[in-house]
Amino acid sequence: HAKAFTVGINCALGAAQMKKFYKMLVDMNLGWCHVYPNAGLPNAMGGYDEDPEIFSTNIFDYAKDGLLNFVGGCCGTFPSHIAAVANKVKDCPPRKLPELPKYPCMQLSGLEPCILTPDSGFQWVGERCNLMGSAKFKKLVDAYKWDE
C-alpha cells in the first residue's frame, strides 16, 4: 500500500469535541496527521458560534500537546479563524513523527486494530462471523471473549 501523505479528521465536530478522536488517530498513525474542525457545533439557526479566539484556543490545546502537523478549519471558520490559529500556534513545534522500526509490523483494522509481528504466528483475518445466527455467539463477541 502507498503511504498516505497525511491522515486526519475533517468537519462534523468542533475542535473541543474532536480532540479525543483525533488523539486516537494520532496514536495509531506513523505519518503526518491533520485536523480541520468546525467552529464549534451548529447552533439552532445552522450557524457556528465559536469566534476566532475560542477556536484558536481550542486548537492551541492540540498544539501544546504535540498533536499537530497540519491544521485548518471547516464549517463556520473564516480567514480570521485561521489567522488566529496561525498566531496562537506559531511557537509550537509540529508533532514529531514516531521513529519507524527497522522491520515494521503489518497493521490491519476492522472493528479494532490487528497488529501482526514476525512472531505472531498464523492469524485468521477477515473470517466471517454471523451474529444473527447464534445469540450465544453474539454475546461472546459483545463481551470480547474471542477464545471461547
mmCIF file of C-alpha atoms in Angstrom:
data_model
loop_
_atom_site.group_PDB
_atom_site.id
_atom_site.type_symbol
_atom_site.label_atom_id
_atom_site.label_comp_id
_atom_site.label_asym_id
_atom_site.label_seq_id
_atom_site.Cartn_x
_atom_site.Cartn_y
_atom_site.Cartn_z
ATOM 1 C CA HIS A 1 0.000 0.000 0.000
ATOM 2 C CA ALA A 2 1.103 3.547 -0.635
ATOM 3 C CA LYS A 3 1.930 5.552 2.442
ATOM 4 C CA ALA A 4 -0.614 8.336 2.874
ATOM 5 C CA PHE A 5 0.795 11.859 2.891
ATOM 6 C CA THR A 6 -1.441 12.723 5.841
ATOM 7 C CA VAL A 7 -4.388 11.220 7.690
ATOM 8 C CA GLY A 8 -6.869 13.331 9.572
ATOM 9 C CA ILE A 9 -10.344 14.318 10.608
ATOM 10 C CA ASN A 10 -12.468 16.943 8.904
ATOM 11 C CA CYS A 11 -15.828 18.509 9.793
ATOM 12 C CA ALA A 12 -18.697 17.109 11.940
ATOM 13 C CA LEU A 13 -17.430 18.458 15.291
ATOM 14 C CA GLY A 14 -15.756 21.447 16.849
ATOM 15 C CA ALA A 15 -12.136 21.267 17.999
ATOM 16 C CA ALA A 16 -13.046 20.661 21.651
ATOM 17 C CA GLN A 17 -15.316 17.725 20.795
ATOM 18 C CA MET A 18 -12.976 16.300 18.140
ATOM 19 C CA LYS A 19 -9.778 16.158 20.185
ATOM 20 C CA LYS A 20 -10.273 12.720 21.773
ATOM 21 C CA PHE A 21 -10.949 11.135 18.364
ATOM 22 C CA TYR A 22 -8.023 12.938 16.760
ATOM 23 C CA LYS A 23 -5.735 11.814 19.603
ATOM 24 C CA MET A 24 -6.683 8.178 18.902
ATOM 25 C CA LEU A 25 -5.875 8.708 15.228
ATOM 26 C CA VAL A 26 -2.512 10.284 16.061
ATOM 27 C CA ASP A 27 -1.643 7.413 18.399
ATOM 28 C CA MET A 28 -2.263 4.865 15.610
ATOM 29 C CA ASN A 29 -0.642 6.738 12.725
ATOM 30 C CA LEU A 30 3.069 6.729 11.988
ATOM 31 C CA GLY A 31 2.787 9.546 9.449
ATOM 32 C CA TRP A 32 1.602 13.131 9.466
ATOM 33 C CA CYS A 33 -1.841 13.995 10.802
ATOM 34 C CA HIS A 34 -4.246 16.869 10.186
ATOM 35 C CA VAL A 35 -7.373 18.215 11.812
ATOM 36 C CA TYR A 36 -9.954 20.564 10.239
ATOM 37 C CA PRO A 37 -12.698 21.067 12.841
ATOM 38 C CA ASN A 38 -15.766 23.257 12.616
ATOM 39 C CA ALA A 39 -16.142 26.469 14.613
ATOM 40 C CA GLY A 40 -17.973 24.505 17.298
ATOM 41 C CA LEU A 41 -21.204 22.598 16.879
ATOM 42 C CA PRO A 42 -24.018 24.053 14.778
ATOM 43 C CA ASN A 43 -26.480 26.226 16.681
ATOM 44 C CA ALA A 44 -30.285 26.152 16.298
ATOM 45 C CA MET A 45 -30.074 28.519 13.319
ATOM 46 C CA GLY A 46 -27.488 26.369 11.493
ATOM 47 C CA GLY A 47 -24.607 28.740 12.231
ATOM 48 C CA TYR A 48 -21.465 28.262 14.297
ATOM 49 C CA ASP A 49 -20.752 30.205 17.473
ATOM 50 C CA GLU A 50 -17.003 29.878 18.087
ATOM 51 C CA ASP A 51 -15.270 33.136 17.304
ATOM 52 C CA PRO A 52 -11.599 33.140 16.207
ATOM 53 C CA GLU A 53 -10.367 33.469 19.811
ATOM 54 C CA ILE A 54 -12.297 30.451 21.110
ATOM 55 C CA PHE A 55 -11.480 28.384 18.009
ATOM 56 C CA SER A 56 -7.755 29.178 18.176
ATOM 57 C CA THR A 57 -7.640 28.480 21.928
ATOM 58 C CA ASN A 58 -9.153 25.044 21.333
ATOM 59 C CA ILE A 59 -6.638 24.341 18.557
ATOM 60 C CA PHE A 60 -3.801 25.564 20.781
ATOM 61 C CA ASP A 61 -4.648 22.689 23.162
ATOM 62 C CA TYR A 62 -3.764 20.280 20.333
ATOM 63 C CA ALA A 63 -0.502 22.104 19.594
ATOM 64 C CA LYS A 64 0.691 22.289 23.197
ATOM 65 C CA ASP A 65 0.080 18.529 23.469
ATOM 66 C CA GLY A 66 2.278 17.956 20.393
ATOM 67 C CA LEU A 67 -0.529 16.614 18.196
ATOM 68 C CA LEU A 68 -0.441 18.897 15.131
ATOM 69 C CA ASN A 69 1.244 18.524 11.775
ATOM 70 C CA PHE A 70 -1.397 20.360 9.722
ATOM 71 C CA VAL A 71 -4.428 22.310 10.877
ATOM 72 C CA GLY A 72 -7.262 24.140 9.209
ATOM 73 C CA GLY A 73 -10.921 24.853 9.663
ATOM 74 C CA CYS A 74 -14.156 23.654 8.149
ATOM 75 C CA CYS A 75 -17.762 24.796 8.642
ATOM 76 C CA GLY A 76 -18.140 28.170 10.310
ATOM 77 C CA THR A 77 -14.475 29.120 10.025
ATOM 78 C CA PHE A 78 -13.259 32.162 8.129
ATOM 79 C CA PRO A 79 -9.829 33.612 7.320
ATOM 80 C CA SER A 80 -9.941 35.347 10.711
ATOM 81 C CA HIS A 81 -10.173 31.943 12.445
ATOM 82 C CA ILE A 82 -7.184 30.597 10.525
ATOM 83 C CA ALA A 83 -5.156 33.760 11.193
ATOM 84 C CA ALA A 84 -5.904 33.456 14.924
ATOM 85 C CA VAL A 85 -4.791 29.809 14.895
ATOM 86 C CA ALA A 86 -1.586 30.648 12.999
ATOM 87 C CA ASN A 87 -0.779 33.370 15.516
ATOM 88 C CA LYS A 88 -1.536 31.202 18.545
ATOM 89 C CA VAL A 89 0.429 28.101 17.468
ATOM 90 C CA LYS A 90 3.376 29.859 15.773
ATOM 91 C CA ASP A 91 5.800 28.990 18.585
ATOM 92 C CA CYS A 92 4.636 25.382 18.995
ATOM 93 C CA PRO A 93 6.725 22.706 17.310
ATOM 94 C CA PRO A 94 4.875 20.342 14.977
ATOM 95 C CA ARG A 95 4.083 16.813 16.063
ATOM 96 C CA LYS A 96 7.189 14.690 15.913
ATOM 97 C CA LEU A 97 6.771 11.580 13.819
ATOM 98 C CA PRO A 98 7.494 8.343 15.635
ATOM 99 C CA GLU A 99 10.653 6.547 14.640
ATOM 100 C CA LEU A 100 9.869 3.562 12.460
ATOM 101 C CA PRO A 101 11.214 0.160 13.399
ATOM 102 C CA LYS A 102 13.700 -1.438 11.029
ATOM 103 C CA TYR A 103 11.106 -4.100 10.185
ATOM 104 C CA PRO A 104 7.653 -2.576 10.663
ATOM 105 C CA CYS A 105 4.717 -4.763 11.637
ATOM 106 C CA MET A 106 1.697 -5.341 9.451
ATOM 107 C CA GLN A 107 -1.282 -3.390 10.771
ATOM 108 C CA LEU A 108 -4.841 -4.226 9.774
ATOM 109 C CA SER A 109 -8.079 -2.777 11.002
ATOM 110 C CA GLY A 110 -11.701 -3.704 11.218
ATOM 111 C CA LEU A 111 -13.641 -3.130 14.386
ATOM 112 C CA GLU A 112 -10.379 -2.987 16.307
ATOM 113 C CA PRO A 113 -6.691 -2.880 15.318
ATOM 114 C CA CYS A 114 -4.869 -6.102 14.430
ATOM 115 C CA ILE A 115 -1.086 -5.803 14.586
ATOM 116 C CA LEU A 116 0.920 -8.743 13.279
ATOM 117 C CA THR A 117 4.562 -9.163 14.246
ATOM 118 C CA PRO A 118 7.031 -11.755 12.927
ATOM 119 C CA ASP A 119 6.327 -13.912 15.997
ATOM 120 C CA SER A 120 2.507 -13.643 15.773
ATOM 121 C CA GLY A 121 2.178 -16.973 14.005
ATOM 122 C CA PHE A 122 -0.833 -17.850 11.893
ATOM 123 C CA GLN A 123 -3.767 -15.430 12.190
ATOM 124 C CA TRP A 124 -7.301 -15.548 10.829
ATOM 125 C CA VAL A 125 -8.081 -12.134 9.408
ATOM 126 C CA GLY A 126 -11.466 -11.276 7.974
ATOM 127 C CA GLU A 127 -13.163 -14.516 8.948
ATOM 128 C CA ARG A 128 -16.905 -14.056 8.524
ATOM 129 C CA CYS A 129 -18.934 -14.118 11.708
ATOM 130 C CA ASN A 130 -22.714 -14.358 11.649
ATOM 131 C CA LEU A 131 -24.011 -12.660 14.782
ATOM 132 C CA MET A 132 -27.609 -13.170 13.695
ATOM 133 C CA GLY A 133 -27.302 -16.959 13.686
ATOM 134 C CA SER A 134 -26.477 -17.516 17.352
ATOM 135 C CA ALA A 135 -27.450 -15.452 20.393
ATOM 136 C CA LYS A 136 -24.675 -17.135 22.420
ATOM 137 C CA PHE A 137 -22.075 -16.232 19.768
ATOM 138 C CA LYS A 138 -23.293 -12.615 19.674
ATOM 139 C CA LYS A 139 -22.946 -12.350 23.487
ATOM 140 C CA LEU A 140 -19.380 -13.680 23.326
ATOM 141 C CA VAL A 141 -18.451 -11.169 20.602
ATOM 142 C CA ASP A 142 -20.094 -8.301 22.516
ATOM 143 C CA ALA A 143 -18.080 -9.337 25.613
ATOM 144 C CA TYR A 144 -14.803 -9.523 23.603
ATOM 145 C CA LYS A 145 -14.407 -13.198 24.566
ATOM 146 C CA TRP A 146 -12.587 -14.239 21.415
ATOM 147 C CA ASP A 147 -11.159 -17.500 22.774
ATOM 148 C CA GLU A 148 -14.412 -19.114 23.962
#
